[in-house]
PDB file of C-alpha atoms in Angstrom:
ATOM      1  CA  MET A  17       0.000   0.000   0.000  1.00  0.00           C
ATOM      2  CA  SER A  18       1.335   3.418  -0.921  1.00  0.00           C
ATOM      3  CA  LYS A  19       1.838   6.136   1.646  1.00  0.00           C
ATOM      4  CA  PRO A  20      -0.484   9.164   1.758  1.00  0.00           C
ATOM      5  CA  SER A  21       0.609  11.935  -0.607  1.00  0.00           C
ATOM      6  CA  GLN A  22       2.940  14.442   1.030  1.00  0.00           C
ATOM      7  CA  ARG A  23       5.228  17.164  -0.219  1.00  0.00           C
ATOM      8  CA  THR A  24       8.883  16.192  -0.650  1.00  0.00           C
ATOM      9  CA  ASN A  25      11.707  18.723  -0.792  1.00  0.00           C
ATOM     10  CA  TRP A  26      13.534  17.515  -3.904  1.00  0.00           C
ATOM     11  CA  THR A  27      17.053  18.856  -3.452  1.00  0.00           C
ATOM     12  CA  PRO A  28      19.843  18.442  -6.038  1.00  0.00           C
ATOM     13  CA  ALA A  29      21.406  15.782  -3.823  1.00  0.00           C
ATOM     14  CA  LEU A  30      18.126  13.874  -3.628  1.00  0.00           C
ATOM     15  CA  ASP A  31      17.718  14.157  -7.406  1.00  0.00           C
ATOM     16  CA  ALA A  32      21.180  12.696  -7.919  1.00  0.00           C
ATOM     17  CA  TRP A  33      20.375   9.842  -5.535  1.00  0.00           C
ATOM     18  CA  LEU A  34      17.110   9.141  -7.392  1.00  0.00           C
ATOM     19  CA  ARG A  35      18.923   9.085 -10.756  1.00  0.00           C
ATOM     20  CA  ASP A  36      21.282   6.421  -9.399  1.00  0.00           C
ATOM     21  CA  MET A  37      18.663   4.301  -7.655  1.00  0.00           C
ATOM     22  CA  PHE A  38      15.476   4.537  -9.714  1.00  0.00           C
ATOM     23  CA  PRO A  39      16.526   2.496 -12.809  1.00  0.00           C
ATOM     24  CA  SER A  40      17.235  -0.664 -10.791  1.00  0.00           C
ATOM     25  CA  ALA A  41      15.153  -0.432  -7.587  1.00  0.00           C
ATOM     26  CA  THR A  42      11.451  -0.775  -6.848  1.00  0.00           C
ATOM     27  CA  ALA A  43       9.570   2.471  -6.469  1.00  0.00           C
ATOM     28  CA  GLN A  44       8.040   1.225  -3.229  1.00  0.00           C
ATOM     29  CA  SER A  45      11.433   0.703  -1.584  1.00  0.00           C
ATOM     30  CA  LEU A  46      12.634   4.141  -2.686  1.00  0.00           C
ATOM     31  CA  SER A  47       9.477   5.864  -1.455  1.00  0.00           C
ATOM     32  CA  ASP A  48       9.853   4.130   1.919  1.00  0.00           C
ATOM     33  CA  GLN A  49      13.419   5.453   2.278  1.00  0.00           C
ATOM     34  CA  ILE A  50      12.577   9.106   1.607  1.00  0.00           C
ATOM     35  CA  GLY A  51       9.075   9.119   3.115  1.00  0.00           C
ATOM     36  CA  CYS A  52       6.924   9.987   0.104  1.00  0.00           C
ATOM     37  CA  SER A  53       4.179   8.218  -1.807  1.00  0.00           C
ATOM     38  CA  VAL A  54       4.914   5.967  -4.767  1.00  0.00           C
ATOM     39  CA  GLY A  55       2.868   8.259  -6.991  1.00  0.00           C
ATOM     40  CA  SER A  56       4.872  11.343  -6.014  1.00  0.00           C
ATOM     41  CA  LEU A  57       8.117   9.488  -6.597  1.00  0.00           C
ATOM     42  CA  TYR A  58       6.993   8.333 -10.058  1.00  0.00           C
ATOM     43  CA  GLN A  59       5.872  11.854 -10.924  1.00  0.00           C
ATOM     44  CA  HIS A  60       9.244  13.344 -10.011  1.00  0.00           C
ATOM     45  CA  ALA A  61      11.089  10.529 -11.804  1.00  0.00           C
ATOM     46  CA  ALA A  62       9.146  11.378 -14.934  1.00  0.00           C
ATOM     47  CA  LYS A  63      10.155  15.034 -14.650  1.00  0.00           C
ATOM     48  CA  LEU A  64      13.785  13.915 -14.499  1.00  0.00           C
ATOM     49  CA  GLY A  65      13.284  11.647 -17.513  1.00  0.00           C
ATOM     50  CA  LEU A  66      14.156   8.454 -15.598  1.00  0.00           C
ATOM     51  CA  GLN A  67      13.298   4.948 -16.810  1.00  0.00           C
ATOM     52  CA  LYS A  68      13.654   1.426 -15.450  1.00  0.00           C
ATOM     53  CA  THR A  69      16.385  -0.621 -17.075  1.00  0.00           C
ATOM     54  CA  ALA A  70      15.406  -3.463 -19.412  1.00  0.00           C
ATOM     55  CA  GLU A  71      17.182  -5.929 -17.137  1.00  0.00           C
ATOM     56  CA  TRP A  72      15.201  -4.764 -14.110  1.00  0.00           C
ATOM     57  CA  ARG A  73      11.902  -5.045 -15.977  1.00  0.00           C
ATOM     58  CA  ALA A  74      12.734  -8.575 -17.089  1.00  0.00           C
ATOM     59  CA  GLN A  75      13.852  -9.773 -13.638  1.00  0.00           C
ATOM     60  CA  ASN A  76      11.755  -7.934 -11.081  1.00  0.00           C
ATOM     61  CA  ALA A  77       8.927  -5.925 -12.670  1.00  0.00           C
ATOM     62  CA  ARG A  78       6.622  -5.881  -9.653  1.00  0.00           C
ATOM     63  CA  GLU A  79       4.706  -2.782 -10.755  1.00  0.00           C
ATOM     64  CA  THR A  80       4.285  -4.248 -14.251  1.00  0.00           C
ATOM     65  CA  THR A  81       3.006  -7.536 -12.828  1.00  0.00           C
ATOM     66  CA  LEU A  82       0.486  -5.689 -10.683  1.00  0.00           C
ATOM     67  CA  ALA A  83      -0.597  -3.617 -13.665  1.00  0.00           C
ATOM     68  CA  ARG A  84      -1.286  -6.693 -15.757  1.00  0.00           C
ATOM     69  CA  SER A  85      -3.416  -8.323 -13.071  1.00  0.00           C
ATOM     70  CA  ARG A  86      -5.162  -5.344 -11.475  1.00  0.00           C
ATOM     71  CA  TRP A  87      -4.825  -1.626 -10.857  1.00  0.00           C
ATOM     72  CA  ALA A  88      -2.855  -1.358  -7.616  1.00  0.00           C
ATOM     73  CA  PRO A  89      -3.598   1.723  -5.435  1.00  0.00           C
ATOM     74  CA  GLU A  90      -0.159   3.189  -6.118  1.00  0.00           C
ATOM     75  CA  LEU A  91      -0.691   2.871  -9.875  1.00  0.00           C
ATOM     76  CA  LEU A  92      -4.043   4.637  -9.642  1.00  0.00           C
ATOM     77  CA  GLU A  93      -2.322   7.447  -7.782  1.00  0.00           C
ATOM     78  CA  ILE A  94       0.291   7.681 -10.537  1.00  0.00           C
ATOM     79  CA  LEU A  95      -2.465   7.768 -13.163  1.00  0.00           C
ATOM     80  CA  ASP A  96      -4.338  10.562 -11.389  1.00  0.00           C
ATOM     81  CA  LEU A  97      -1.193  12.650 -10.973  1.00  0.00           C
ATOM     82  CA  MET A  98       0.409  12.206 -14.368  1.00  0.00           C
ATOM     83  CA  TYR A  99      -2.381  11.611 -16.911  1.00  0.00           C
ATOM     84  CA  PRO A 100      -3.403  15.286 -17.445  1.00  0.00           C
ATOM     85  CA  ASP A 101       0.124  16.446 -18.339  1.00  0.00           C
ATOM     86  CA  GLN A 102       1.674  13.343 -19.941  1.00  0.00           C
ATOM     87  CA  ARG A 103       1.058  11.768 -23.341  1.00  0.00           C
ATOM     88  CA  THR A 104      -0.852   8.568 -22.799  1.00  0.00           C
ATOM     89  CA  GLN A 105       1.619   6.398 -24.721  1.00  0.00           C
ATOM     90  CA  ASP A 106       4.520   7.790 -22.672  1.00  0.00           C
ATOM     91  CA  LEU A 107       2.610   7.141 -19.452  1.00  0.00           C
ATOM     92  CA  ALA A 108       1.736   3.589 -20.530  1.00  0.00           C
ATOM     93  CA  ASP A 109       5.390   2.854 -21.313  1.00  0.00           C
ATOM     94  CA  PHE A 110       6.475   4.444 -18.039  1.00  0.00           C
ATOM     95  CA  ILE A 111       4.310   2.313 -15.739  1.00  0.00           C
ATOM     96  CA  GLY A 112       4.230  -0.794 -17.958  1.00  0.00           C
ATOM     97  CA  ILE A 113       0.499  -0.922 -18.699  1.00  0.00           C
ATOM     98  CA  PRO A 114      -1.004  -1.484 -22.166  1.00  0.00           C
ATOM     99  CA  LEU A 115      -2.172   1.728 -23.796  1.00  0.00           C
ATOM    100  CA  SER A 116      -5.764   0.509 -24.147  1.00  0.00           C
ATOM    101  CA  ARG A 117      -6.008  -0.165 -20.388  1.00  0.00           C
ATOM    102  CA  VAL A 118      -4.652   3.274 -19.545  1.00  0.00           C
ATOM    103  CA  HIS A 119      -7.249   4.869 -21.818  1.00  0.00           C
ATOM    104  CA  ALA A 120     -10.035   2.759 -20.299  1.00  0.00           C
ATOM    105  CA  MET A 121      -9.112   3.512 -16.682  1.00  0.00           C
ATOM    106  CA  ALA A 122      -8.606   7.226 -17.357  1.00  0.00           C
ATOM    107  CA  ASN A 123     -12.063   7.367 -18.926  1.00  0.00           C
ATOM    108  CA  ALA A 124     -13.593   5.466 -16.009  1.00  0.00           C
ATOM    109  CA  ARG A 125     -12.027   7.915 -13.519  1.00  0.00           C
ATOM    110  CA  GLY A 126     -13.078  10.953 -15.551  1.00  0.00           C
ATOM    111  CA  LEU A 127      -9.512  12.089 -16.270  1.00  0.00           C
ATOM    112  CA  ARG A 128      -8.847  14.566 -19.083  1.00  0.00           C
ATOM    113  CA  LYS A 129      -5.768  16.027 -20.696  1.00  0.00           C
ATOM    114  CA  SER A 130      -4.847  19.579 -19.703  1.00  0.00           C
ATOM    115  CA  PRO A 131      -5.521  22.333 -22.298  1.00  0.00           C
ATOM    116  CA  GLU A 132      -1.782  23.035 -22.447  1.00  0.00           C
ATOM    117  CA  LEU A 133      -0.958  19.434 -23.418  1.00  0.00           C
ATOM    118  CA  VAL A 134      -3.786  19.316 -25.976  1.00  0.00           C
ATOM    119  CA  GLN A 135      -2.451  22.481 -27.626  1.00  0.00           C
ATOM    120  CA  GLN A 136       1.111  21.155 -27.629  1.00  0.00           C
ATOM    121  CA  MET A 137       0.030  17.852 -29.203  1.00  0.00           C
ATOM    122  CA  ALA A 138      -1.856  19.761 -31.910  1.00  0.00           C
ATOM    123  CA  ARG A 139       1.250  21.826 -32.674  1.00  0.00           C
ATOM    124  CA  ASP A 140       3.410  18.705 -32.798  1.00  0.00           C
ATOM    125  CA  ARG A 141       1.156  17.108 -35.428  1.00  0.00           C
ATOM    126  CA  LEU A 142       2.016  19.953 -37.806  1.00  0.00           C
ATOM    127  CA  THR A 143       5.768  19.375 -37.642  1.00  0.00           C
ATOM    128  CA  PRO A 144       7.594  17.306 -40.310  1.00  0.00           C
ATOM    129  CA  ALA A 145       9.046  15.042 -37.611  1.00  0.00           C
ATOM    130  CA  HIS A 146       5.601  13.860 -36.434  1.00  0.00           C
ATOM    131  CA  PRO A 147       4.651  10.317 -37.595  1.00  0.00           C
ATOM    132  CA  ALA A 148       1.483  11.738 -39.153  1.00  0.00           C
ATOM    133  CA  ALA A 149       3.639  13.482 -41.761  1.00  0.00           C
ATOM    134  CA  ASP A 150       4.513  10.067 -43.251  1.00  0.00           C
ATOM    135  CA  HIS A 151       0.877   9.564 -44.249  1.00  0.00           C
ATOM    136  CA  LYS A 152       0.287  12.916 -45.948  1.00  0.00           C
ATOM    137  CA  PHE A 153       0.088  13.238 -49.703  1.00  0.00           C
ATOM    138  CA  LYS A 154       3.353  14.585 -51.056  1.00  0.00           C
ATOM    139  CA  LYS A 155       3.597  17.047 -53.929  1.00  0.00           C
ATOM    140  CA  GLY A 156       3.388  15.135 -57.201  1.00  0.00           C
ATOM    141  CA  HIS A 157       1.836  12.069 -55.543  1.00  0.00           C
ATOM    142  CA  GLN A 158       0.261   9.652 -58.035  1.00  0.00           C
ATOM    143  CA  SER A 159      -2.903   7.925 -56.797  1.00  0.00           C
ATOM    144  CA  TRP A 160      -3.209   4.151 -57.244  1.00  0.00           C
ATOM    145  CA  ASN A 161      -6.253   4.476 -59.539  1.00  0.00           C
ATOM    146  CA  ALA A 162      -4.909   7.247 -61.796  1.00  0.00           C
ATOM    147  CA  GLY A 163      -6.076   6.757 -65.377  1.00  0.00           C
ATOM    148  CA  ARG A 164      -8.646   4.122 -64.492  1.00  0.00           C
ATOM    149  CA  LYS A 165     -12.313   4.579 -65.307  1.00  0.00           C
ATOM    150  CA  GLY A 166     -14.445   3.018 -62.637  1.00  0.00           C
ATOM    151  CA  ILE A 167     -13.692  -0.064 -60.567  1.00  0.00           C
ATOM    152  CA  ASN A 168     -14.691  -3.626 -61.419  1.00  0.00           C
ATOM    153  CA  TYR A 169     -14.393  -6.348 -58.817  1.00  0.00           C
ATOM    154  CA  PRO A 170     -15.224 -10.018 -59.427  1.00  0.00           C
ATOM    155  CA  GLY A 171     -18.984 -10.457 -59.255  1.00  0.00           C
ATOM    156  CA  MET A 172     -19.824  -6.794 -59.850  1.00  0.00           C
ATOM    157  CA  VAL A 173     -20.505  -6.872 -63.580  1.00  0.00           C
ATOM    158  CA  PRO A 174     -23.642  -9.105 -63.493  1.00  0.00           C
ATOM    159  CA  THR A 175     -25.334  -6.736 -61.012  1.00  0.00           C
ATOM    160  CA  GLN A 176     -24.420  -3.450 -62.702  1.00  0.00           C
ATOM    161  CA  PHE A 177     -26.996  -1.320 -64.546  1.00  0.00           C
ATOM    162  CA  LYS A 178     -26.857  -1.945 -68.288  1.00  0.00           C
ATOM    163  CA  ALA A 179     -26.947   0.908 -70.800  1.00  0.00           C
ATOM    164  CA  GLY A 180     -30.501   2.249 -71.086  1.00  0.00           C
ATOM    165  CA  ARG A 181     -31.779   0.381 -68.040  1.00  0.00           C
ATOM    166  CA  ARG A 182     -33.968   2.381 -65.651  1.00  0.00           C
ATOM    167  CA  PRO A 183     -34.397   1.876 -61.894  1.00  0.00           C
ATOM    168  CA  HIS A 184     -37.640   0.290 -60.693  1.00  0.00           C
ATOM    169  CA  THR A 185     -38.735   3.637 -59.211  1.00  0.00           C
ATOM    170  CA  TRP A 186     -38.667   5.409 -62.609  1.00  0.00           C
ATOM    171  CA  GLN A 187     -41.894   7.061 -63.754  1.00  0.00           C
ATOM    172  CA  PRO A 188     -42.668   8.549 -67.194  1.00  0.00           C
ATOM    173  CA  ILE A 189     -42.851  12.281 -67.932  1.00  0.00           C
ATOM    174  CA  GLY A 190     -46.329  13.629 -67.165  1.00  0.00           C
ATOM    175  CA  THR A 191     -46.811  11.495 -64.046  1.00  0.00           C
ATOM    176  CA  TYR A 192     -48.403  13.227 -61.038  1.00  0.00           C
ATOM    177  CA  ARG A 193     -47.514  12.740 -57.387  1.00  0.00           C
ATOM    178  CA  VAL A 194     -48.066  14.436 -54.020  1.00  0.00           C
ATOM    179  CA  SER A 195     -44.876  15.758 -52.405  1.00  0.00           C
ATOM    180  CA  GLY A 196     -43.957  15.543 -48.738  1.00  0.00           C
ATOM    181  CA  ASP A 197     -45.325  19.036 -48.057  1.00  0.00           C
ATOM    182  CA  GLY A 198     -48.697  18.257 -49.664  1.00  0.00           C
ATOM    183  CA  GLN A 199     -48.092  19.817 -53.112  1.00  0.00           C
ATOM    184  CA  LEU A 200     -49.390  18.144 -56.274  1.00  0.00           C
ATOM    185  CA  GLU A 201     -46.378  17.820 -58.631  1.00  0.00           C
ATOM    186  CA  ARG A 202     -45.889  16.745 -62.246  1.00  0.00           C
ATOM    187  CA  LYS A 203     -42.817  15.161 -63.776  1.00  0.00           C
ATOM    188  CA  VAL A 204     -41.558  17.420 -66.564  1.00  0.00           C
ATOM    189  CA  ASN A 205     -38.243  15.828 -67.665  1.00  0.00           C
ATOM    190  CA  ASP A 206     -35.767  12.989 -67.098  1.00  0.00           C
ATOM    191  CA  LEU A 207     -32.736  15.161 -66.382  1.00  0.00           C
ATOM    192  CA  PRO A 208     -30.262  13.879 -63.759  1.00  0.00           C
ATOM    193  CA  GLY A 209     -30.085  15.600 -60.400  1.00  0.00           C
ATOM    194  CA  ALA A 210     -32.304  16.205 -57.406  1.00  0.00           C
ATOM    195  CA  ASN A 211     -36.046  15.543 -57.490  1.00  0.00           C
ATOM    196  CA  HIS A 212     -36.968  19.232 -57.818  1.00  0.00           C
ATOM    197  CA  VAL A 213     -35.205  19.256 -61.209  1.00  0.00           C
ATOM    198  CA  ARG A 214     -37.630  16.653 -62.629  1.00  0.00           C
ATOM    199  CA  TRP A 215     -40.763  17.329 -60.562  1.00  0.00           C
ATOM    200  CA  HIS A 216     -42.444  20.765 -60.551  1.00  0.00           C
ATOM    201  CA  PRO A 217     -45.481  21.910 -58.508  1.00  0.00           C
ATOM    202  CA  VAL A 218     -48.622  22.002 -60.647  1.00  0.00           C
ATOM    203  CA  ALA A 219     -49.549  25.376 -59.095  1.00  0.00           C
ATOM    204  CA  ARG A 220     -46.354  26.932 -60.456  1.00  0.00           C
ATOM    205  CA  LEU A 221     -46.877  25.361 -63.891  1.00  0.00           C
ATOM    206  CA  VAL A 222     -50.402  26.807 -64.067  1.00  0.00           C
ATOM    207  CA  TRP A 223     -49.219  30.284 -63.083  1.00  0.00           C
ATOM    208  CA  GLN A 224     -46.261  30.163 -65.496  1.00  0.00           C
ATOM    209  CA  ALA A 225     -48.538  29.158 -68.366  1.00  0.00           C
ATOM    210  CA  ALA A 226     -50.367  32.460 -67.907  1.00  0.00           C
ATOM    211  CA  HIS A 227     -47.622  34.852 -66.752  1.00  0.00           C
ATOM    212  CA  GLY A 228     -44.276  33.382 -67.778  1.00  0.00           C
ATOM    213  CA  PRO A 229     -41.216  32.697 -65.544  1.00  0.00           C
ATOM    214  CA  VAL A 230     -41.505  33.368 -61.804  1.00  0.00           C
ATOM    215  CA  PRO A 231     -39.565  36.563 -60.894  1.00  0.00           C
ATOM    216  CA  LYS A 232     -36.366  36.096 -58.893  1.00  0.00           C
ATOM    217  CA  GLY A 233     -36.982  36.097 -55.142  1.00  0.00           C
ATOM    218  CA  HIS A 234     -40.676  35.216 -55.596  1.00  0.00           C
ATOM    219  CA  MET A 235     -42.759  32.061 -55.437  1.00  0.00           C
ATOM    220  CA  VAL A 236     -46.204  30.855 -56.481  1.00  0.00           C
ATOM    221  CA  VAL A 237     -48.543  29.923 -53.625  1.00  0.00           C
ATOM    222  CA  PHE A 238     -52.218  29.257 -53.068  1.00  0.00           C
ATOM    223  CA  LYS A 239     -54.298  32.115 -51.777  1.00  0.00           C
ATOM    224  CA  PRO A 240     -55.321  31.711 -48.111  1.00  0.00           C
ATOM    225  CA  GLY A 241     -57.812  28.853 -47.750  1.00  0.00           C
ATOM    226  CA  ALA A 242     -57.555  27.783 -51.403  1.00  0.00           C
ATOM    227  CA  LYS A 243     -54.883  25.073 -51.214  1.00  0.00           C
ATOM    228  CA  THR A 244     -55.840  21.772 -52.857  1.00  0.00           C
ATOM    229  CA  LYS A 245     -54.290  18.585 -54.245  1.00  0.00           C
ATOM    230  CA  VAL A 246     -57.045  17.974 -56.794  1.00  0.00           C
ATOM    231  CA  LEU A 247     -55.732  18.647 -60.312  1.00  0.00           C
ATOM    232  CA  GLU A 248     -58.973  20.085 -61.713  1.00  0.00           C
ATOM    233  CA  GLN A 249     -59.270  22.529 -58.793  1.00  0.00           C
ATOM    234  CA  ILE A 250     -55.792  24.085 -59.242  1.00  0.00           C
ATOM    235  CA  THR A 251     -56.866  27.128 -61.262  1.00  0.00           C
ATOM    236  CA  LEU A 252     -55.287  30.537 -61.843  1.00  0.00           C
ATOM    237  CA  ASP A 253     -57.837  32.407 -59.692  1.00  0.00           C
ATOM    238  CA  LYS A 254     -56.649  30.452 -56.615  1.00  0.00           C
ATOM    239  CA  LEU A 255     -52.959  31.310 -57.092  1.00  0.00           C
ATOM    240  CA  GLU A 256     -50.753  34.319 -56.440  1.00  0.00           C
ATOM    241  CA  CYS A 257     -47.057  35.179 -56.824  1.00  0.00           C
ATOM    242  CA  ILE A 258     -45.541  36.669 -53.673  1.00  0.00           C
ATOM    243  CA  SER A 259     -42.039  37.443 -52.430  1.00  0.00           C
ATOM    244  CA  ARG A 260     -40.243  34.947 -50.242  1.00  0.00           C
ATOM    245  CA  ALA A 261     -40.132  37.567 -47.467  1.00  0.00           C
ATOM    246  CA  GLU A 262     -43.929  37.839 -47.562  1.00  0.00           C
ATOM    247  CA  ASN A 263     -44.212  34.048 -47.460  1.00  0.00           C
ATOM    248  CA  ALA A 264     -41.974  33.988 -44.365  1.00  0.00           C
ATOM    249  CA  ARG A 265     -44.187  36.560 -42.630  1.00  0.00           C
ATOM    250  CA  ARG A 266     -47.301  34.544 -43.397  1.00  0.00           C
ATOM    251  CA  ASN A 267     -45.810  31.341 -42.014  1.00  0.00           C
ATOM    252  CA  HIS A 268     -44.251  32.847 -38.878  1.00  0.00           C
ATOM    253  CA  PRO A 269     -46.915  34.367 -36.607  1.00  0.00           C
ATOM    254  CA  ASN A 270     -44.209  35.833 -34.346  1.00  0.00           C
ATOM    255  CA  SER A 271     -43.395  38.371 -37.057  1.00  0.00           C
ATOM    256  CA  SER A 272     -46.512  40.371 -36.078  1.00  0.00           C
ATOM    257  CA  ASN A 273     -45.111  40.872 -32.576  1.00  0.00           C
ATOM    258  CA  PRO A 274     -41.674  42.606 -32.747  1.00  0.00           C
ATOM    259  CA  ALA A 275     -40.902  41.959 -29.064  1.00  0.00           C
ATOM    260  CA  LEU A 276     -41.662  38.239 -29.365  1.00  0.00           C
ATOM    261  CA  ALA A 277     -39.701  38.001 -32.597  1.00  0.00           C
ATOM    262  CA  ARG A 278     -36.695  39.589 -30.863  1.00  0.00           C
ATOM    263  CA  LEU A 279     -36.917  37.037 -28.045  1.00  0.00           C
ATOM    264  CA  VAL A 280     -36.901  34.209 -30.575  1.00  0.00           C
ATOM    265  CA  GLN A 281     -33.750  35.665 -32.158  1.00  0.00           C
ATOM    266  CA  LEU A 282     -32.058  35.996 -28.758  1.00  0.00           C
ATOM    267  CA  ARG A 283     -32.916  32.411 -27.881  1.00  0.00           C
ATOM    268  CA  GLY A 284     -31.345  31.240 -31.126  1.00  0.00           C
ATOM    269  CA  ALA A 285     -28.191  33.277 -30.439  1.00  0.00           C
ATOM    270  CA  ILE A 286     -27.907  31.830 -26.914  1.00  0.00           C
ATOM    271  CA  THR A 287     -28.402  28.288 -28.224  1.00  0.00           C
ATOM    272  CA  ARG A 288     -25.618  28.768 -30.788  1.00  0.00           C
ATOM    273  CA  GLN A 289     -23.213  30.054 -28.108  1.00  0.00           C
ATOM    274  CA  VAL A 290     -24.015  27.134 -25.765  1.00  0.00           C
ATOM    275  CA  ASN A 291     -23.429  24.660 -28.605  1.00  0.00           C
ATOM    276  CA  ARG A 292     -20.119  26.342 -29.469  1.00  0.00           C
ATOM    277  CA  ILE A 293     -18.871  26.264 -25.861  1.00  0.00           C
ATOM    278  CA  THR A 294     -19.912  22.612 -25.490  1.00  0.00           C
ATOM    279  CA  ARG A 295     -18.161  21.664 -28.737  1.00  0.00           C
ATOM    280  CA  GLU A 296     -14.917  23.431 -27.744  1.00  0.00           C
ATOM    281  CA  ALA A 297     -14.957  21.782 -24.304  1.00  0.00           C
ATOM    282  CA  GLN A 298     -15.364  18.355 -25.892  1.00  0.00           C
ATOM    283  CA  GLU A 299     -12.469  19.019 -28.302  1.00  0.00           C
ATOM    284  CA  ILE A 300     -10.206  20.056 -25.416  1.00  0.00           C
ATOM    285  CA  SER A 301     -11.109  17.030 -23.282  1.00  0.00           C
ATOM    286  CA  ALA A 302     -10.780  14.530 -26.150  1.00  0.00           C
TER     287      ALA A 302
END
């Protein structure tokens, strides 16, 4: 069992002694001699850049053995002290625990990296010496599929669409349907692209037949109380062309009350700020 945490006056002489003893002695025996906890001793050893020798680990790796079987109290203390300011891989190598187990225990104990370490790790990823640089595309890089048209794997050809074949959902030009927002639409072409390219509202087609193209920034709508999905009842006298701003006012009752509309805007601004703060906090703690 490790001793309770207590402050140790690390003098140059004590540092020199620790450099001599730490590589080949158990941390528990060293902490007993100077009267500090195992976690504090490990933390100071890390600051000095000390490591156990390979021979010691092979012959008498007590801490490593404990780590593989269970999380000993002294190892949990080390994790709590060092995880925020140490890279996880370095910490795993230091105490002899697999990286995945360090990640799992840190998550279970709610530990997070300090903002300073997160910023330093982000800066390091931009340097040429970082391993991530080996996986970036270099100038003049030639992709593996350069010059190839499409990809054919064994078994793909029999299931591919043949030239001129249409999907089972295809419908001929002139077909009518009701859209998701309750508008009767007619298919006017077979051009590729989104549905609104091929399907046009019948109300707009009726208005355009009488007045020509819809002016920019305007839209064709039914007059209040005249909306219908019956083809024969969609007549010019039931339609009008209004600006999109006017349509927004009609569909947002709050626009008639300036004070209420302002409150809605403020609520949206507050929601965006809360979402931004939450997102930044999650990025820092990741």
